[in-house]
GROMACS .gro file of C-alpha atoms in nm:
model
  176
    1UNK     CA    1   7.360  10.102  -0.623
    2UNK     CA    2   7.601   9.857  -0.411
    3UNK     CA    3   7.810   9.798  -0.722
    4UNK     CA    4   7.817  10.178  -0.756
    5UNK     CA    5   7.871  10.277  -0.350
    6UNK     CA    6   8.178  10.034  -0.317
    7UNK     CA    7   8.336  10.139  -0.643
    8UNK     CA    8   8.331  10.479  -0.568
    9UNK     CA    9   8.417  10.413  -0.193
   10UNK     CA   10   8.807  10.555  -0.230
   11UNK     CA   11   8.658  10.879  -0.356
   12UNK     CA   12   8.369  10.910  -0.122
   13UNK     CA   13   8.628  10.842   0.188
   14UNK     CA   14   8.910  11.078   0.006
   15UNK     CA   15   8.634  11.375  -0.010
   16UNK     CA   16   8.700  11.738   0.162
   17UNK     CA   17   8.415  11.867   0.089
   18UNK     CA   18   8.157  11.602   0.078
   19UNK     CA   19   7.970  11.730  -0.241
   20UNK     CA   20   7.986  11.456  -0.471
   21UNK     CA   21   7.704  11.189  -0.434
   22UNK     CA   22   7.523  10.868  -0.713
   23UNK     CA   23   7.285  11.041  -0.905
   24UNK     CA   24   7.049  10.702  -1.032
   25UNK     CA   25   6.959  10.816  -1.392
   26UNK     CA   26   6.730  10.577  -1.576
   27UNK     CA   27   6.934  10.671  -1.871
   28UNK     CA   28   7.209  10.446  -1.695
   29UNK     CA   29   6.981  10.148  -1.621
   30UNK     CA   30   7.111   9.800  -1.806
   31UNK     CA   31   7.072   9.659  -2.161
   32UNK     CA   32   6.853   9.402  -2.064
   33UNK     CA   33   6.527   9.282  -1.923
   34UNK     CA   34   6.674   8.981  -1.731
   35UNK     CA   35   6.532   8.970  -1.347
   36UNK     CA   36   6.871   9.113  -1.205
   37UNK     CA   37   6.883   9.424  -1.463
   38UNK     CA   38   6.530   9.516  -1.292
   39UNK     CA   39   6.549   9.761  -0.967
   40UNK     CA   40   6.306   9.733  -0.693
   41UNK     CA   41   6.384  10.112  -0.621
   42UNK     CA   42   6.031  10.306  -0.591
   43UNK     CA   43   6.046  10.595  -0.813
   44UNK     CA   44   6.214  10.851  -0.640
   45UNK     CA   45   6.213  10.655  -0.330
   46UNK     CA   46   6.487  10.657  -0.073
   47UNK     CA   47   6.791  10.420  -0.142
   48UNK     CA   48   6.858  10.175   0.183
   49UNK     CA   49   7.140  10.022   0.265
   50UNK     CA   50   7.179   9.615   0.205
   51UNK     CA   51   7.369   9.384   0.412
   52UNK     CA   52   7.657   9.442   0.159
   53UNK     CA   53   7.642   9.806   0.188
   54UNK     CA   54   7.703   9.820   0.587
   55UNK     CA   55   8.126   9.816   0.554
   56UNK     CA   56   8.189  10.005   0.260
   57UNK     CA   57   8.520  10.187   0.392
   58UNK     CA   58   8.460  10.592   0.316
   59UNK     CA   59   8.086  10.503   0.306
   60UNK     CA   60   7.967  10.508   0.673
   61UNK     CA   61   7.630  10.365   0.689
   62UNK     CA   62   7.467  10.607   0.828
   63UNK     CA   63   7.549  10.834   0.583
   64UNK     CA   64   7.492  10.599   0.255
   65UNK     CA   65   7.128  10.672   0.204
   66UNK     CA   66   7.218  11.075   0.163
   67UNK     CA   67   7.531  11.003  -0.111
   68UNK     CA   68   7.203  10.851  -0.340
   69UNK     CA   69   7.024  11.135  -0.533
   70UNK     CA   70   6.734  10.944  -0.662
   71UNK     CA   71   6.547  11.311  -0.769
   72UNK     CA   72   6.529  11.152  -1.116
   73UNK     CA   73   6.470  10.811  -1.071
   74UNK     CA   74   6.159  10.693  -1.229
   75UNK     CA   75   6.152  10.333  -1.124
   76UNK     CA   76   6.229  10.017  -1.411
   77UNK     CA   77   6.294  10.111  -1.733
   78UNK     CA   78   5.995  10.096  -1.957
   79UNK     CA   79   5.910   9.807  -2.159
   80UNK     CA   80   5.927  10.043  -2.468
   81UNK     CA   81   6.252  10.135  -2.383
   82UNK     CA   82   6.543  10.054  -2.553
   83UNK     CA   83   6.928  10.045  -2.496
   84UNK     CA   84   6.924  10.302  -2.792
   85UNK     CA   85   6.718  10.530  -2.647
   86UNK     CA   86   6.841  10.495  -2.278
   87UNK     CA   87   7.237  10.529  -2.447
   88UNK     CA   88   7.122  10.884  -2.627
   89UNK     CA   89   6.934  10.976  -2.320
   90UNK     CA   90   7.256  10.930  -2.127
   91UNK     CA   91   7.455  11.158  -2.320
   92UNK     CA   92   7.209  11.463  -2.366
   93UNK     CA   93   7.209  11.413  -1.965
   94UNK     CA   94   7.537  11.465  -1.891
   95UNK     CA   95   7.504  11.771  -2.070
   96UNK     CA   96   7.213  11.887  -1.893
   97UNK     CA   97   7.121  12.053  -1.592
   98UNK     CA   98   7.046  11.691  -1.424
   99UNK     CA   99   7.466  11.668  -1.420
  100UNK     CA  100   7.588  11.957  -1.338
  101UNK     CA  101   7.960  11.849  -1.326
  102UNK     CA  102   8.270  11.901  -1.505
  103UNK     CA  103   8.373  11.520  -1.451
  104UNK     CA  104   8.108  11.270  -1.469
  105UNK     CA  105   8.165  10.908  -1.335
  106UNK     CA  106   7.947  10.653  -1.461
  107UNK     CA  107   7.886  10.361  -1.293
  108UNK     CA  108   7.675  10.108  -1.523
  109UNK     CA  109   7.728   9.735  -1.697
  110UNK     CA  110   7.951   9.631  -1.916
  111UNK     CA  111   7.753   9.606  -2.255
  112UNK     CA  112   7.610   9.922  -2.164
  113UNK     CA  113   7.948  10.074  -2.222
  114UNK     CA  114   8.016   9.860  -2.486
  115UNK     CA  115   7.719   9.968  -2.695
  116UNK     CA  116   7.835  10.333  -2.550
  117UNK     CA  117   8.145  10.325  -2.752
  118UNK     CA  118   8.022  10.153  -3.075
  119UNK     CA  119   7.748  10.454  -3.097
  120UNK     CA  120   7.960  10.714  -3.027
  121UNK     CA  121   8.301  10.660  -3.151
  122UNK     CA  122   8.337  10.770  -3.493
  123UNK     CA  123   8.199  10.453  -3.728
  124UNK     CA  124   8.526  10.390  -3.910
  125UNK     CA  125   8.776  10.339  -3.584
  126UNK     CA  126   8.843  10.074  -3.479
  127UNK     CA  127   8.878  10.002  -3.136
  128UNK     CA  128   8.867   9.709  -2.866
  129UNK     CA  129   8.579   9.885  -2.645
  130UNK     CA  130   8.350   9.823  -2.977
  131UNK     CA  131   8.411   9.466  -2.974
  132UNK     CA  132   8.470   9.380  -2.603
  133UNK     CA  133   8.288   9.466  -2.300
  134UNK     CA  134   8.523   9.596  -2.016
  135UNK     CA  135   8.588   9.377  -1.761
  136UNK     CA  136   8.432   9.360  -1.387
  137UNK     CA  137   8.503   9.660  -1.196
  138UNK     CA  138   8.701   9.784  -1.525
  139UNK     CA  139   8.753  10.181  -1.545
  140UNK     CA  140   8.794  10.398  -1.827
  141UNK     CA  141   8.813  10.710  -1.856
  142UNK     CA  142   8.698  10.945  -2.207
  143UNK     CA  143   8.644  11.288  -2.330
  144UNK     CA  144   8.263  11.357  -2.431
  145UNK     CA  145   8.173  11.619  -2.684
  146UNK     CA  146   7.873  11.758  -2.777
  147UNK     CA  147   7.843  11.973  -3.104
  148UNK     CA  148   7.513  12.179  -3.224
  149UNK     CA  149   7.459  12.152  -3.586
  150UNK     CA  150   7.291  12.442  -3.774
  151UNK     CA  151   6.919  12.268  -3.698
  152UNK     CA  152   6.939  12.261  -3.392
  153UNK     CA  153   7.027  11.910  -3.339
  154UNK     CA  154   7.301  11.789  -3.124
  155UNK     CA  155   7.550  11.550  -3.175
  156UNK     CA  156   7.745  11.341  -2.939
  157UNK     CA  157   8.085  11.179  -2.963
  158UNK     CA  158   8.369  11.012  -2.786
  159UNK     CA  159   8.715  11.143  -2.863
  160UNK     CA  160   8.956  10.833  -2.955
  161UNK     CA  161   9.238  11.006  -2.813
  162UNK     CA  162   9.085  11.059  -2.493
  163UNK     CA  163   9.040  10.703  -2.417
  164UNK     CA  164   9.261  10.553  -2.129
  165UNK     CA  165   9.186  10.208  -1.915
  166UNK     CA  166   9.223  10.309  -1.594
  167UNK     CA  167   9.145   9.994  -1.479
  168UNK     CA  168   9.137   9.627  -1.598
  169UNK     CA  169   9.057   9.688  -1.951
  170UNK     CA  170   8.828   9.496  -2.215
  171UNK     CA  171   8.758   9.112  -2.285
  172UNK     CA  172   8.921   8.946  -2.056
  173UNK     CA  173   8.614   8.762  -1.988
  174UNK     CA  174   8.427   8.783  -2.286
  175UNK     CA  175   8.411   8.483  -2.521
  176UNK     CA  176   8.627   8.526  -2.864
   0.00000   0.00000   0.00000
């Protein structure tokens, strides 16, 4: 939530009309089960601030615990769960009612991005973001699409020419 709150500080402190806040999805929650990919977050609890949360510029402190929306946050992710399932639960929910944005900035770890691209670029590209994880604090910016097919199921996919680094870019600190 830190990571998230001082990454998105420029926008929050750039805001006119103080609307945009996190939303914690537990589709966004990392590929892993190490102790520091675990959140101590209650579900749907409140979100405090932490000692490294009490400067953010744009993010006055005593304003930090209202920017969290934490209506869907259901706590760790299940031991059942998988990256899989938490990647195509991420896309169906930014086409949901639980985002109801036109632009959608996710804030997550870097091989949940990279698995993001692998699964939905189209299989036969080739690109660096299937091969390298973006680097810390990296940005980049796509185009999402979701199509219906005739039953009923949807598809999700990333168009290639939508793709720009905004920011530092992939595998810089990945080993080759």
């Amino acid at each position: 939530i830190s990571t998230a709150a001082i990454g998105l500080s420029d926008r929050f402190a750039a805001q006119n009309k103080h609307d945009d806040n996190i939303l914690l999805l537990p589709s966004l929650q990392e590929i892993s089960f190490n102790p520091d990919a675990q959140t101590i977050l209650p579900p749907g609890g409140m979100a405090h601030p932490t000692w490294c949360d009490m400067t953010i510029p744009g993010v006055p402190v005593e304003k930090f615990s209202g920017l969290i929306d934490t209506q869907h946050h259901t706590g760790n992710k299940a031991l059942d769960s998988t990256g899989l399932i938490r990647l195509n639960q991420f896309v169906s929910d930014v086409f949901s009612s639980k985002c109801d944005k036109d632009v959608i900035v996710a804030v997550g770890h870097s091989l949940f991005f990279r698995s993001f691209f692998q699964l939905f670029l189209p299989r036969s590209l080739e690109h660096i973001s299937k091969k390298k994880k973006l680097v810390n604090g990296g940005t980049v910016m796509v185009t999402l699409g979701e199509v219906t097919l005739e039953d009923g199921k949807k598809v999700y996919m990333i168009d290639p020419k939508s793709i720009v680094v905004v920011y530092g870019g992939f595998g810089k600190h990945t080993k080759k």
